[in-house]
Amino acid sequence: MQNKEHAWRTAQAATGQRFFLGAIVAASFTLVAFEWRTPELVVERLPDLSHEEDWPEPVFVIRSEKPNTGKRAAKKSTAAIDPIAAVEPGTEPPTDPTTDPGPGTPDPAPTPYPAPTNGSGTTTTVTPFVPNAGVKPYFERCFREDPEHVDPCTEERIQAHLQREFRMPRSVRGHVRTTVTFRVEVDGRVGRIVCAPKVDPEVVQEVERVLRSMPRFVPGSQGGVPVPVHYQIPLSLRMG
């Protein structure tokens, strides 16, 4: 007589099937619970506004911010040059023994200087100045443009040249004020230059560089004889 195999042995052999069936049942209960707790989604229709004529159109505003580079803003520097004043011929300016006197004054024979000439080398017709009247140095171009207003034209060109060519020295700190006195020699060159009160050597060098780069003057005269003439320029420098 053959013995029958007990049922639990068959069930023990089908472990994988039992695990799969249990997983399906657990997932079913989970989905039912999730659906039961989820609120119902209500969809509402938005009103039709196409018929509204006064409905404002959208306005888009774009704001851009500059990136913060961490660098400090560069300080601004200003150089103010006041109107130029010519000193009477023969008047010596205040001297500063610490300043370079510049090239020496030549001592040629006192002869009247010729009138300006044009490009062909012929002497132009000029209106003579009043004899024995002090004539300040001037630029030949000013004389050609307007012989009756050579002094204002010359001073304007000097000031424009200084404003255009002057470069602020790096040594300037705060507010620096001085009076620049320079002499136009009898040959039309810029000679001695003095800054009073005394300023930084770099400022003096820059002032000399700019003044000596000007075009040569027609020299000043006294009674028809060339004489040196001094000019004074109040100079104000500010860094900040």
mmCIF file of C-alpha atoms in Angstrom:
data_model
loop_
_atom_site.group_PDB
_atom_site.id
_atom_site.type_symbol
_atom_site.label_atom_id
_atom_site.label_comp_id
_atom_site.label_asym_id
_atom_site.label_seq_id
_atom_site.Cartn_x
_atom_site.Cartn_y
_atom_site.Cartn_z
ATOM 1 C CA MET A 1 0.000 0.000 0.000
ATOM 2 C CA GLN A 2 1.503 3.458 -1.100
ATOM 3 C CA ASN A 3 1.616 6.318 1.413
ATOM 4 C CA LYS A 4 0.089 9.686 0.247
ATOM 5 C CA GLU A 5 2.285 12.885 0.400
ATOM 6 C CA HIS A 6 1.037 15.475 2.915
ATOM 7 C CA ALA A 7 -0.278 18.808 1.480
ATOM 8 C CA TRP A 8 2.106 21.081 3.487
ATOM 9 C CA ARG A 9 5.083 19.652 1.671
ATOM 10 C CA THR A 10 3.600 20.760 -1.675
ATOM 11 C CA ALA A 11 2.898 24.247 -0.276
ATOM 12 C CA GLN A 12 6.450 24.485 1.091
ATOM 13 C CA ALA A 13 7.815 23.736 -2.359
ATOM 14 C CA ALA A 14 5.802 26.662 -3.941
ATOM 15 C CA THR A 15 7.361 29.462 -1.840
ATOM 16 C CA GLY A 16 7.806 31.824 -4.798
ATOM 17 C CA GLN A 17 4.198 31.572 -5.853
ATOM 18 C CA ARG A 18 2.995 32.359 -2.332
ATOM 19 C CA PHE A 19 5.266 35.451 -2.080
ATOM 20 C CA PHE A 20 4.090 36.807 -5.437
ATOM 21 C CA LEU A 21 0.425 36.343 -4.482
ATOM 22 C CA GLY A 22 0.939 38.160 -1.164
ATOM 23 C CA ALA A 23 2.669 41.098 -2.900
ATOM 24 C CA ILE A 24 -0.273 41.528 -5.291
ATOM 25 C CA VAL A 25 -2.762 41.592 -2.418
ATOM 26 C CA ALA A 26 -0.690 44.180 -0.469
ATOM 27 C CA ALA A 27 -0.364 46.454 -3.513
ATOM 28 C CA SER A 28 -4.111 46.291 -4.100
ATOM 29 C CA PHE A 29 -4.872 47.437 -0.551
ATOM 30 C CA THR A 30 -2.309 50.279 -0.880
ATOM 31 C CA LEU A 31 -3.878 51.609 -4.082
ATOM 32 C CA VAL A 32 -7.364 51.471 -2.584
ATOM 33 C CA ALA A 33 -6.224 53.432 0.483
ATOM 34 C CA PHE A 34 -4.427 56.084 -1.648
ATOM 35 C CA GLU A 35 -7.467 56.610 -3.869
ATOM 36 C CA TRP A 36 -9.737 56.905 -0.847
ATOM 37 C CA ARG A 37 -7.587 59.693 0.761
ATOM 38 C CA THR A 38 -7.026 61.726 -2.452
ATOM 39 C CA PRO A 39 -9.500 64.671 -2.770
ATOM 40 C CA GLU A 40 -11.535 65.010 -5.895
ATOM 41 C CA LEU A 41 -9.993 67.328 -8.542
ATOM 42 C CA VAL A 42 -12.379 70.139 -9.466
ATOM 43 C CA VAL A 43 -11.813 71.823 -12.849
ATOM 44 C CA GLU A 44 -13.345 75.283 -13.244
ATOM 45 C CA ARG A 45 -13.692 77.112 -16.538
ATOM 46 C CA LEU A 46 -12.083 80.544 -16.714
ATOM 47 C CA PRO A 47 -14.320 83.390 -17.853
ATOM 48 C CA ASP A 48 -14.042 84.417 -21.485
ATOM 49 C CA LEU A 49 -12.478 87.903 -21.519
ATOM 50 C CA SER A 50 -11.997 88.212 -25.265
ATOM 51 C CA HIS A 51 -14.975 90.548 -25.537
ATOM 52 C CA GLU A 52 -13.574 93.031 -22.989
ATOM 53 C CA GLU A 53 -12.151 96.062 -24.878
ATOM 54 C CA ASP A 54 -10.608 97.823 -21.853
ATOM 55 C CA TRP A 55 -8.677 94.824 -20.609
ATOM 56 C CA PRO A 56 -5.067 96.017 -20.039
ATOM 57 C CA GLU A 57 -2.274 94.317 -21.917
ATOM 58 C CA PRO A 58 0.529 92.789 -19.856
ATOM 59 C CA VAL A 59 3.675 94.864 -19.296
ATOM 60 C CA PHE A 60 7.007 93.128 -18.854
ATOM 61 C CA VAL A 61 9.757 94.854 -16.857
ATOM 62 C CA ILE A 62 13.300 93.537 -17.122
ATOM 63 C CA ARG A 63 15.750 94.614 -14.424
ATOM 64 C CA SER A 64 19.438 93.935 -14.822
ATOM 65 C CA GLU A 65 21.859 94.330 -11.945
ATOM 66 C CA LYS A 66 25.523 95.011 -12.450
ATOM 67 C CA PRO A 67 27.710 92.246 -11.084
ATOM 68 C CA ASN A 68 29.632 93.139 -7.965
ATOM 69 C CA THR A 69 33.258 92.691 -8.940
ATOM 70 C CA GLY A 70 34.531 93.652 -5.509
ATOM 71 C CA LYS A 71 36.662 96.479 -6.938
ATOM 72 C CA ARG A 72 36.414 99.970 -5.543
ATOM 73 C CA ALA A 73 35.274 102.707 -7.866
ATOM 74 C CA ALA A 74 38.123 104.700 -9.360
ATOM 75 C CA LYS A 75 38.570 108.153 -7.855
ATOM 76 C CA LYS A 76 37.863 111.081 -10.101
ATOM 77 C CA SER A 77 40.491 113.739 -10.590
ATOM 78 C CA THR A 78 39.954 117.309 -11.690
ATOM 79 C CA ALA A 79 42.317 120.041 -12.770
ATOM 80 C CA ALA A 80 40.977 123.603 -12.701
ATOM 81 C CA ILE A 81 42.947 126.308 -14.503
ATOM 82 C CA ASP A 82 41.881 129.866 -13.769
ATOM 83 C CA PRO A 83 42.180 132.746 -16.234
ATOM 84 C CA ILE A 84 45.725 133.734 -17.184
ATOM 85 C CA ALA A 85 47.212 137.050 -16.082
ATOM 86 C CA ALA A 86 50.183 138.660 -17.794
ATOM 87 C CA VAL A 87 52.627 140.575 -15.597
ATOM 88 C CA GLU A 88 53.932 143.896 -16.806
ATOM 89 C CA PRO A 89 57.167 143.583 -18.839
ATOM 90 C CA GLY A 90 60.252 143.762 -16.683
ATOM 91 C CA THR A 91 58.440 142.710 -13.481
ATOM 92 C CA GLU A 92 60.156 139.794 -11.747
ATOM 93 C CA PRO A 93 57.871 137.075 -10.356
ATOM 94 C CA PRO A 94 58.177 135.616 -6.834
ATOM 95 C CA THR A 95 61.079 133.191 -6.808
ATOM 96 C CA ASP A 96 61.300 129.769 -5.258
ATOM 97 C CA PRO A 97 64.936 128.690 -4.707
ATOM 98 C CA THR A 98 63.935 125.012 -4.699
ATOM 99 C CA THR A 99 62.505 125.172 -8.243
ATOM 100 C CA ASP A 100 64.572 124.553 -11.340
ATOM 101 C CA PRO A 101 65.092 127.960 -12.987
ATOM 102 C CA GLY A 102 65.070 126.389 -16.465
ATOM 103 C CA PRO A 103 67.197 127.578 -19.361
ATOM 104 C CA GLY A 104 68.992 130.862 -18.964
ATOM 105 C CA THR A 105 67.853 134.046 -20.678
ATOM 106 C CA PRO A 106 69.828 134.859 -23.819
ATOM 107 C CA ASP A 107 71.211 138.356 -24.122
ATOM 108 C CA PRO A 108 71.107 139.284 -27.808
ATOM 109 C CA ALA A 109 71.459 142.748 -29.182
ATOM 110 C CA PRO A 110 68.175 144.657 -28.703
ATOM 111 C CA THR A 111 66.762 144.801 -32.222
ATOM 112 C CA PRO A 112 63.109 145.153 -33.196
ATOM 113 C CA TYR A 113 61.547 141.849 -34.180
ATOM 114 C CA PRO A 114 60.083 141.535 -37.679
ATOM 115 C CA ALA A 115 56.394 141.298 -38.398
ATOM 116 C CA PRO A 116 54.920 137.825 -38.994
ATOM 117 C CA THR A 117 55.332 136.455 -42.501
ATOM 118 C CA ASN A 118 53.074 134.268 -44.577
ATOM 119 C CA GLY A 119 53.967 130.958 -46.245
ATOM 120 C CA SER A 120 55.616 132.612 -49.287
ATOM 121 C CA GLY A 121 58.157 134.418 -47.121
ATOM 122 C CA THR A 122 56.867 137.920 -47.870
ATOM 123 C CA THR A 123 56.006 140.296 -45.052
ATOM 124 C CA THR A 124 52.291 140.656 -44.471
ATOM 125 C CA THR A 125 50.637 144.045 -44.158
ATOM 126 C CA VAL A 126 49.970 144.663 -40.490
ATOM 127 C CA THR A 127 48.517 147.451 -38.408
ATOM 128 C CA PRO A 128 51.414 148.836 -36.349
ATOM 129 C CA PHE A 129 51.065 148.949 -32.596
ATOM 130 C CA VAL A 130 51.245 152.225 -30.751
ATOM 131 C CA PRO A 131 54.941 153.085 -30.112
ATOM 132 C CA ASN A 132 56.237 152.747 -26.548
ATOM 133 C CA ALA A 133 53.212 150.623 -25.604
ATOM 134 C CA GLY A 134 53.902 147.283 -23.900
ATOM 135 C CA VAL A 135 53.064 144.444 -26.286
ATOM 136 C CA LYS A 136 52.500 141.040 -24.731
ATOM 137 C CA PRO A 137 53.663 137.837 -26.428
ATOM 138 C CA TYR A 138 51.209 136.307 -28.851
ATOM 139 C CA PHE A 139 50.804 133.407 -31.234
ATOM 140 C CA GLU A 140 51.352 134.136 -34.904
ATOM 141 C CA ARG A 141 48.160 132.275 -35.772
ATOM 142 C CA CYS A 142 46.138 134.666 -33.593
ATOM 143 C CA PHE A 143 47.720 137.615 -35.391
ATOM 144 C CA ARG A 144 46.787 136.188 -38.800
ATOM 145 C CA GLU A 145 43.185 135.499 -37.736
ATOM 146 C CA ASP A 146 42.426 138.790 -35.962
ATOM 147 C CA PRO A 147 45.230 141.354 -35.482
ATOM 148 C CA GLU A 148 43.051 143.508 -33.224
ATOM 149 C CA HIS A 149 42.399 140.753 -30.651
ATOM 150 C CA VAL A 150 45.687 138.903 -30.382
ATOM 151 C CA ASP A 151 45.834 139.079 -26.562
ATOM 152 C CA PRO A 152 42.465 137.386 -25.831
ATOM 153 C CA CYS A 153 43.118 134.833 -28.562
ATOM 154 C CA THR A 154 46.570 133.995 -27.173
ATOM 155 C CA GLU A 155 45.339 133.620 -23.603
ATOM 156 C CA GLU A 156 42.465 131.407 -24.748
ATOM 157 C CA ARG A 157 44.863 129.178 -26.687
ATOM 158 C CA ILE A 158 47.207 128.897 -23.691
ATOM 159 C CA GLN A 159 44.332 127.887 -21.432
ATOM 160 C CA ALA A 160 42.916 125.423 -23.980
ATOM 161 C CA HIS A 161 46.360 123.848 -24.387
ATOM 162 C CA LEU A 162 46.729 123.387 -20.630
ATOM 163 C CA GLN A 163 43.257 121.885 -20.266
ATOM 164 C CA ARG A 164 43.881 119.480 -23.146
ATOM 165 C CA GLU A 165 47.436 118.345 -22.391
ATOM 166 C CA PHE A 166 47.675 118.352 -18.576
ATOM 167 C CA ARG A 167 47.682 114.876 -17.003
ATOM 168 C CA MET A 168 47.006 114.467 -13.288
ATOM 169 C CA PRO A 169 50.156 113.130 -11.542
ATOM 170 C CA ARG A 170 49.665 110.053 -9.388
ATOM 171 C CA SER A 171 51.263 111.764 -6.412
ATOM 172 C CA VAL A 172 48.387 114.260 -6.046
ATOM 173 C CA ARG A 173 46.386 113.695 -2.866
ATOM 174 C CA GLY A 174 43.413 115.796 -1.818
ATOM 175 C CA HIS A 175 43.294 119.430 -2.957
ATOM 176 C CA VAL A 176 46.432 121.146 -4.278
ATOM 177 C CA ARG A 177 46.510 124.848 -5.147
ATOM 178 C CA THR A 178 49.406 126.841 -6.519
ATOM 179 C CA THR A 179 50.217 129.732 -8.850
ATOM 180 C CA VAL A 180 52.330 128.935 -11.903
ATOM 181 C CA THR A 181 54.518 131.791 -13.141
ATOM 182 C CA PHE A 182 56.365 131.322 -16.429
ATOM 183 C CA ARG A 183 58.431 133.672 -18.558
ATOM 184 C CA VAL A 184 58.323 134.069 -22.322
ATOM 185 C CA GLU A 185 61.858 134.917 -23.398
ATOM 186 C CA VAL A 186 62.901 137.430 -26.059
ATOM 187 C CA ASP A 187 63.166 134.624 -28.607
ATOM 188 C CA GLY A 188 59.605 133.385 -27.940
ATOM 189 C CA ARG A 189 60.558 130.315 -25.915
ATOM 190 C CA VAL A 190 59.067 129.449 -22.523
ATOM 191 C CA GLY A 191 61.896 129.985 -20.060
ATOM 192 C CA ARG A 192 61.810 129.959 -16.275
ATOM 193 C CA ILE A 193 58.836 128.283 -14.566
ATOM 194 C CA VAL A 194 58.043 128.756 -10.859
ATOM 195 C CA CYS A 195 55.262 127.189 -8.745
ATOM 196 C CA ALA A 196 54.438 129.084 -5.544
ATOM 197 C CA PRO A 197 53.603 127.808 -3.029
ATOM 198 C CA LYS A 198 55.811 124.793 -3.509
ATOM 199 C CA VAL A 199 54.113 121.612 -4.788
ATOM 200 C CA ASP A 200 55.130 118.007 -5.415
ATOM 201 C CA PRO A 201 58.008 117.582 -7.929
ATOM 202 C CA GLU A 202 55.795 115.444 -10.188
ATOM 203 C CA VAL A 203 53.318 118.322 -10.481
ATOM 204 C CA VAL A 204 56.148 120.723 -11.356
ATOM 205 C CA GLN A 205 57.467 118.333 -14.015
ATOM 206 C CA GLU A 206 54.013 117.979 -15.577
ATOM 207 C CA VAL A 207 53.499 121.760 -15.609
ATOM 208 C CA GLU A 208 56.887 122.267 -17.286
ATOM 209 C CA ARG A 209 56.182 119.543 -19.840
ATOM 210 C CA VAL A 210 52.856 121.072 -20.848
ATOM 211 C CA LEU A 211 54.058 124.682 -20.987
ATOM 212 C CA ARG A 212 57.186 123.871 -22.990
ATOM 213 C CA SER A 213 55.117 121.918 -25.528
ATOM 214 C CA MET A 214 53.226 125.067 -26.591
ATOM 215 C CA PRO A 215 53.974 126.661 -29.977
ATOM 216 C CA ARG A 216 56.674 129.339 -29.916
ATOM 217 C CA PHE A 217 55.447 132.851 -29.201
ATOM 218 C CA VAL A 218 56.108 136.051 -31.044
ATOM 219 C CA PRO A 219 57.969 137.758 -28.155
ATOM 220 C CA GLY A 220 56.653 140.724 -26.218
ATOM 221 C CA SER A 221 58.124 144.161 -26.766
ATOM 222 C CA GLN A 222 58.535 147.512 -25.073
ATOM 223 C CA GLY A 223 58.967 150.441 -27.407
ATOM 224 C CA GLY A 224 59.654 148.068 -30.299
ATOM 225 C CA VAL A 225 62.405 146.198 -28.420
ATOM 226 C CA PRO A 226 61.834 142.521 -27.473
ATOM 227 C CA VAL A 227 61.543 142.031 -23.713
ATOM 228 C CA PRO A 228 60.759 138.987 -21.520
ATOM 229 C CA VAL A 229 57.187 138.853 -20.217
ATOM 230 C CA HIS A 230 55.852 136.836 -17.287
ATOM 231 C CA TYR A 231 52.499 135.056 -17.123
ATOM 232 C CA GLN A 232 50.729 133.822 -13.994
ATOM 233 C CA ILE A 233 48.240 130.928 -13.959
ATOM 234 C CA PRO A 234 46.337 129.943 -10.778
ATOM 235 C CA LEU A 235 46.229 126.127 -10.811
ATOM 236 C CA SER A 236 43.882 123.974 -8.707
ATOM 237 C CA LEU A 237 44.184 120.164 -8.596
ATOM 238 C CA ARG A 238 41.766 117.887 -6.798
ATOM 239 C CA MET A 239 41.813 114.109 -6.412
ATOM 240 C CA GLY A 240 38.706 112.530 -4.947
#
